[in-house]
Amino acid sequence: MHEIITACLVFVVLGGLLGILLAIAARFFTSEKPEKLEAILSLLPGANCGGCGYSGCAALAQAIATGEAKPNTCPTNSNDKNTAISLLLGCQSAEKTIRYRAQILCSGTHEMAKKKYMYEGIDDCNAAIGLAGGDKLCPNGCIGLGSCARACPFQAIDVVNGIAAVNYEKCRACGMCVDTCPKHIIALIPYDAVFWVGCNSQDKGSVTKSYCQTGCIGCKLCEKKCPAKAITVQGAYASIQYDLCTGCGICAQVCPRKIIWSAHSQKDRGIYSDGHDRLPAQGNSTPNHG
Amino acid sequence: MNVASLLLLAFTAIVVENFIFSQFYGICPFLGVSNKPSTAFGMGMAVTCVITLSSFLTWLLYHHILDPLGISYLSTIAFIVVIAALVQLIEMFLKKYVPVLYEALGIYLPLITTNCAVLGSALINIQNGYNLMASVVFGFSSALGFTMAMLIFAGVRERLVFADPPKSFEGLPILLVSAGLVAMAFAGFSGVNIG
């Protein structure tokens, strides 16, 4: 018993002395710089997604504090918070950042796209790619094994019926899915864009038609009908230039393949998704993109 | 102990029984921060500070508190407490005065706490029955040996960047192979018997 008490006492005294020593040392060695860093760090989302190109929120905070990165570098932060960061650094206000969202440019669900074979392997798109470029005949089709969903730090992607779908509200456009997708079919488009082309087939129309019931055939109808000249058919598929798009929806109406999709759009909520990111296009959607 | 025997002790600690190359203590920072000579040197200096101070403090702690009170069986824990506090001190110092080095060392700085080279030297001091002077000299020179090993290997690693090893050897494997080769060079000293 006596020994236990001695041991405890010695360690209490030892720990106490060292603690006091460290507390005194901390007084001498603290600098003011970290407080600013902490403040910036607290205004960042803290998801450490890496979308900014730095190794995490702490590294970005450091870069912002030293002036290496702009206050609005974080692609996932809200405008208010980015403004708060720039005010903290003594700037007037940050440039307004456009919010983006990820969009999977494929509509080849199980019913729509033909397959080469039945894939029964590891649940990972990169693994499936190793087997003749994936199970879908379309060389640019979504593999649908959810590598992007696993890469997403915000759990914004689900695989629905063989293709990935983005939950817009959760998506912070960090770009991790874009880098992960082995088919490179995920794009970042403006958050409030209502219409998008759900295909990026590089093949000729006839070839696309042979393996996908819905893929873009490059007929250029949308390009001709678009009043804002926002759609161009480059190569084999249509793409929308969002700085020109007015969201009128004519392209979606004329598309014979129904491959131009529309997002849920409501005046008060803006663009949203209910877990499934695409609706059959409706021409009368509210023009939402200014 | 006279001066000559202290010098011999230092030589033994630096070269013959080099912490990294013949005792294999402290391999973690050795592989972790030896990619640039400057950071390797910074790490070496930080470890030198910690080992020298901890040799001094742990000797006093053991011979004046733990041993007289009959609780020397707790020496490992007590030494770790002292070492942890010292590392914390060094960390605060570096954060304030050498932030560049603080950033470069990263996680390896707090990991000095669990670096077996530091605890090892404190325990060897007690085991070999060194007096206070010899303990400090042994600690300091072992740490110098550690720094030297780090610097030598940082130099090797700078050359390794340009090497073109087979694919399966790229990265850590070739690093371990080269570390082994450098350690073999140090094995040449093992025949040196100073007594």
PDB file of C-alpha atoms in Angstrom, chain A residues 121-241:
ATOM      1  CA  GLY A 121     -16.184  -8.356 -59.960  1.00  0.00           C
ATOM      2  CA  ILE A 122     -15.021  -5.852 -57.405  1.00  0.00           C
ATOM      3  CA  ASP A 123     -17.514  -3.064 -56.793  1.00  0.00           C
ATOM      4  CA  ASP A 124     -15.296  -0.396 -58.265  1.00  0.00           C
ATOM      5  CA  CYS A 125     -15.409   1.437 -61.594  1.00  0.00           C
ATOM      6  CA  ASN A 126     -11.621   1.336 -62.010  1.00  0.00           C
ATOM      7  CA  ALA A 127     -11.638  -2.437 -61.602  1.00  0.00           C
ATOM      8  CA  ALA A 128     -14.441  -2.828 -64.138  1.00  0.00           C
ATOM      9  CA  ILE A 129     -12.576  -0.625 -66.621  1.00  0.00           C
ATOM     10  CA  GLY A 130      -9.834  -3.246 -66.644  1.00  0.00           C
ATOM     11  CA  LEU A 131     -12.235  -5.715 -68.242  1.00  0.00           C
ATOM     12  CA  ALA A 132     -12.627  -4.419 -71.797  1.00  0.00           C
ATOM     13  CA  GLY A 133     -13.435  -0.905 -70.617  1.00  0.00           C
ATOM     14  CA  GLY A 134     -16.456  -1.756 -68.519  1.00  0.00           C
ATOM     15  CA  ASP A 135     -19.645  -3.694 -69.117  1.00  0.00           C
ATOM     16  CA  LYS A 136     -21.540  -1.091 -71.150  1.00  0.00           C
ATOM     17  CA  LEU A 137     -21.094  -1.118 -74.897  1.00  0.00           C
ATOM     18  CA  CYS A 138     -20.872   2.660 -74.910  1.00  0.00           C
ATOM     19  CA  PRO A 139     -17.212   3.595 -74.361  1.00  0.00           C
ATOM     20  CA  ASN A 140     -18.281   6.782 -72.562  1.00  0.00           C
ATOM     21  CA  GLY A 141     -21.070   5.349 -70.435  1.00  0.00           C
ATOM     22  CA  CYS A 142     -21.292   5.506 -66.671  1.00  0.00           C
ATOM     23  CA  ILE A 143     -20.025   2.237 -65.183  1.00  0.00           C
ATOM     24  CA  GLY A 144     -22.400   2.697 -62.247  1.00  0.00           C
ATOM     25  CA  LEU A 145     -20.298   0.987 -59.592  1.00  0.00           C
ATOM     26  CA  GLY A 146     -20.091   4.150 -57.536  1.00  0.00           C
ATOM     27  CA  SER A 147     -16.403   5.020 -57.361  1.00  0.00           C
ATOM     28  CA  CYS A 148     -17.481   8.658 -57.465  1.00  0.00           C
ATOM     29  CA  ALA A 149     -19.974   8.093 -54.654  1.00  0.00           C
ATOM     30  CA  ARG A 150     -17.204   6.689 -52.464  1.00  0.00           C
ATOM     31  CA  ALA A 151     -14.843   9.521 -53.398  1.00  0.00           C
ATOM     32  CA  CYS A 152     -17.413  12.183 -52.516  1.00  0.00           C
ATOM     33  CA  PRO A 153     -16.529  13.715 -49.136  1.00  0.00           C
ATOM     34  CA  PHE A 154     -20.065  15.082 -48.817  1.00  0.00           C
ATOM     35  CA  GLN A 155     -22.019  11.877 -49.568  1.00  0.00           C
ATOM     36  CA  ALA A 156     -23.794  13.679 -52.384  1.00  0.00           C
ATOM     37  CA  ILE A 157     -23.737  10.897 -54.975  1.00  0.00           C
ATOM     38  CA  ASP A 158     -25.877   7.780 -55.142  1.00  0.00           C
ATOM     39  CA  VAL A 159     -26.056   5.203 -57.873  1.00  0.00           C
ATOM     40  CA  VAL A 160     -29.625   4.963 -59.143  1.00  0.00           C
ATOM     41  CA  ASN A 161     -30.565   2.356 -61.702  1.00  0.00           C
ATOM     42  CA  GLY A 162     -27.051   1.869 -63.026  1.00  0.00           C
ATOM     43  CA  ILE A 163     -25.951   5.469 -63.256  1.00  0.00           C
ATOM     44  CA  ALA A 164     -24.676   7.890 -60.641  1.00  0.00           C
ATOM     45  CA  ALA A 165     -26.993  10.681 -59.518  1.00  0.00           C
ATOM     46  CA  VAL A 166     -25.978  13.832 -57.690  1.00  0.00           C
ATOM     47  CA  ASN A 167     -27.839  15.319 -54.772  1.00  0.00           C
ATOM     48  CA  TYR A 168     -27.411  18.994 -55.601  1.00  0.00           C
ATOM     49  CA  GLU A 169     -27.981  20.326 -52.135  1.00  0.00           C
ATOM     50  CA  LYS A 170     -25.220  18.205 -50.692  1.00  0.00           C
ATOM     51  CA  CYS A 171     -22.837  18.741 -53.601  1.00  0.00           C
ATOM     52  CA  ARG A 172     -20.188  21.394 -52.903  1.00  0.00           C
ATOM     53  CA  ALA A 173     -18.443  21.047 -56.274  1.00  0.00           C
ATOM     54  CA  CYS A 174     -15.092  20.067 -54.802  1.00  0.00           C
ATOM     55  CA  GLY A 175     -14.328  18.054 -57.919  1.00  0.00           C
ATOM     56  CA  MET A 176     -13.222  14.823 -56.258  1.00  0.00           C
ATOM     57  CA  CYS A 177     -15.719  12.817 -58.338  1.00  0.00           C
ATOM     58  CA  VAL A 178     -14.524  14.521 -61.518  1.00  0.00           C
ATOM     59  CA  ASP A 179     -10.976  13.333 -60.826  1.00  0.00           C
ATOM     60  CA  THR A 180     -12.079   9.878 -59.733  1.00  0.00           C
ATOM     61  CA  CYS A 181     -14.332   8.960 -62.642  1.00  0.00           C
ATOM     62  CA  PRO A 182     -12.288   6.710 -64.962  1.00  0.00           C
ATOM     63  CA  LYS A 183     -14.583   7.596 -67.858  1.00  0.00           C
ATOM     64  CA  HIS A 184     -14.264  11.360 -67.291  1.00  0.00           C
ATOM     65  CA  ILE A 185     -18.000  11.878 -67.649  1.00  0.00           C
ATOM     66  CA  ILE A 186     -18.595  14.066 -64.608  1.00  0.00           C
ATOM     67  CA  ALA A 187     -18.640  17.799 -65.203  1.00  0.00           C
ATOM     68  CA  LEU A 188     -18.988  20.782 -62.910  1.00  0.00           C
ATOM     69  CA  ILE A 189     -21.771  23.013 -64.171  1.00  0.00           C
ATOM     70  CA  PRO A 190     -23.261  26.148 -62.615  1.00  0.00           C
ATOM     71  CA  TYR A 191     -25.437  25.275 -59.654  1.00  0.00           C
ATOM     72  CA  ASP A 192     -28.506  27.030 -61.012  1.00  0.00           C
ATOM     73  CA  ALA A 193     -28.320  25.598 -64.513  1.00  0.00           C
ATOM     74  CA  VAL A 194     -31.689  23.984 -65.223  1.00  0.00           C
ATOM     75  CA  PHE A 195     -30.893  22.088 -68.407  1.00  0.00           C
ATOM     76  CA  TRP A 196     -28.024  19.850 -69.283  1.00  0.00           C
ATOM     77  CA  VAL A 197     -27.172  17.270 -71.896  1.00  0.00           C
ATOM     78  CA  GLY A 198     -27.079  13.858 -70.277  1.00  0.00           C
ATOM     79  CA  CYS A 199     -24.675  12.234 -72.708  1.00  0.00           C
ATOM     80  CA  ASN A 200     -21.121  12.625 -73.851  1.00  0.00           C
ATOM     81  CA  SER A 201     -20.884   9.868 -76.416  1.00  0.00           C
ATOM     82  CA  GLN A 202     -17.969  10.527 -78.744  1.00  0.00           C
ATOM     83  CA  ASP A 203     -19.311   8.149 -81.377  1.00  0.00           C
ATOM     84  CA  LYS A 204     -21.287   8.877 -84.508  1.00  0.00           C
ATOM     85  CA  GLY A 205     -25.062   8.995 -84.187  1.00  0.00           C
ATOM     86  CA  SER A 206     -25.599   5.637 -85.847  1.00  0.00           C
ATOM     87  CA  VAL A 207     -23.093   3.943 -83.591  1.00  0.00           C
ATOM     88  CA  THR A 208     -24.528   5.564 -80.467  1.00  0.00           C
ATOM     89  CA  LYS A 209     -27.994   4.468 -81.548  1.00  0.00           C
ATOM     90  CA  SER A 210     -26.848   0.869 -81.829  1.00  0.00           C
ATOM     91  CA  TYR A 211     -25.960   0.566 -78.146  1.00  0.00           C
ATOM     92  CA  CYS A 212     -27.998   3.201 -76.339  1.00  0.00           C
ATOM     93  CA  GLN A 213     -31.680   3.989 -76.620  1.00  0.00           C
ATOM     94  CA  THR A 214     -31.284   7.517 -75.356  1.00  0.00           C
ATOM     95  CA  GLY A 215     -27.769   8.730 -76.230  1.00  0.00           C
ATOM     96  CA  CYS A 216     -27.174  11.954 -78.138  1.00  0.00           C
ATOM     97  CA  ILE A 217     -26.932  11.357 -81.885  1.00  0.00           C
ATOM     98  CA  GLY A 218     -25.621  14.799 -82.758  1.00  0.00           C
ATOM     99  CA  CYS A 219     -28.626  15.733 -84.920  1.00  0.00           C
ATOM    100  CA  LYS A 220     -28.033  19.439 -84.216  1.00  0.00           C
ATOM    101  CA  LEU A 221     -31.763  20.178 -83.792  1.00  0.00           C
ATOM    102  CA  CYS A 222     -31.115  21.842 -80.450  1.00  0.00           C
ATOM    103  CA  GLU A 223     -28.266  23.853 -81.902  1.00  0.00           C
ATOM    104  CA  LYS A 224     -30.525  25.181 -84.642  1.00  0.00           C
ATOM    105  CA  LYS A 225     -33.475  25.940 -82.390  1.00  0.00           C
ATOM    106  CA  CYS A 226     -31.634  27.543 -79.483  1.00  0.00           C
ATOM    107  CA  PRO A 227     -32.526  31.257 -79.502  1.00  0.00           C
ATOM    108  CA  ALA A 228     -29.497  32.174 -77.419  1.00  0.00           C
ATOM    109  CA  LYS A 229     -26.997  30.217 -79.547  1.00  0.00           C
ATOM    110  CA  ALA A 230     -25.889  28.519 -76.359  1.00  0.00           C
ATOM    111  CA  ILE A 231     -25.765  24.988 -77.706  1.00  0.00           C
ATOM    112  CA  THR A 232     -23.016  23.705 -79.926  1.00  0.00           C
ATOM    113  CA  VAL A 233     -22.644  20.218 -81.263  1.00  0.00           C
ATOM    114  CA  GLN A 234     -18.934  19.560 -81.148  1.00  0.00           C
ATOM    115  CA  GLY A 235     -17.975  16.253 -82.668  1.00  0.00           C
ATOM    116  CA  ALA A 236     -20.817  13.935 -81.866  1.00  0.00           C
ATOM    117  CA  TYR A 237     -22.677  15.345 -78.896  1.00  0.00           C
ATOM    118  CA  ALA A 238     -24.308  18.594 -77.863  1.00  0.00           C
ATOM    119  CA  SER A 239     -23.026  20.784 -75.083  1.00  0.00           C
ATOM    120  CA  ILE A 240     -24.511  23.858 -73.470  1.00  0.00           C
ATOM    121  CA  GLN A 241     -22.543  27.024 -72.837  1.00  0.00           C
TER     122      GLN A 241
END
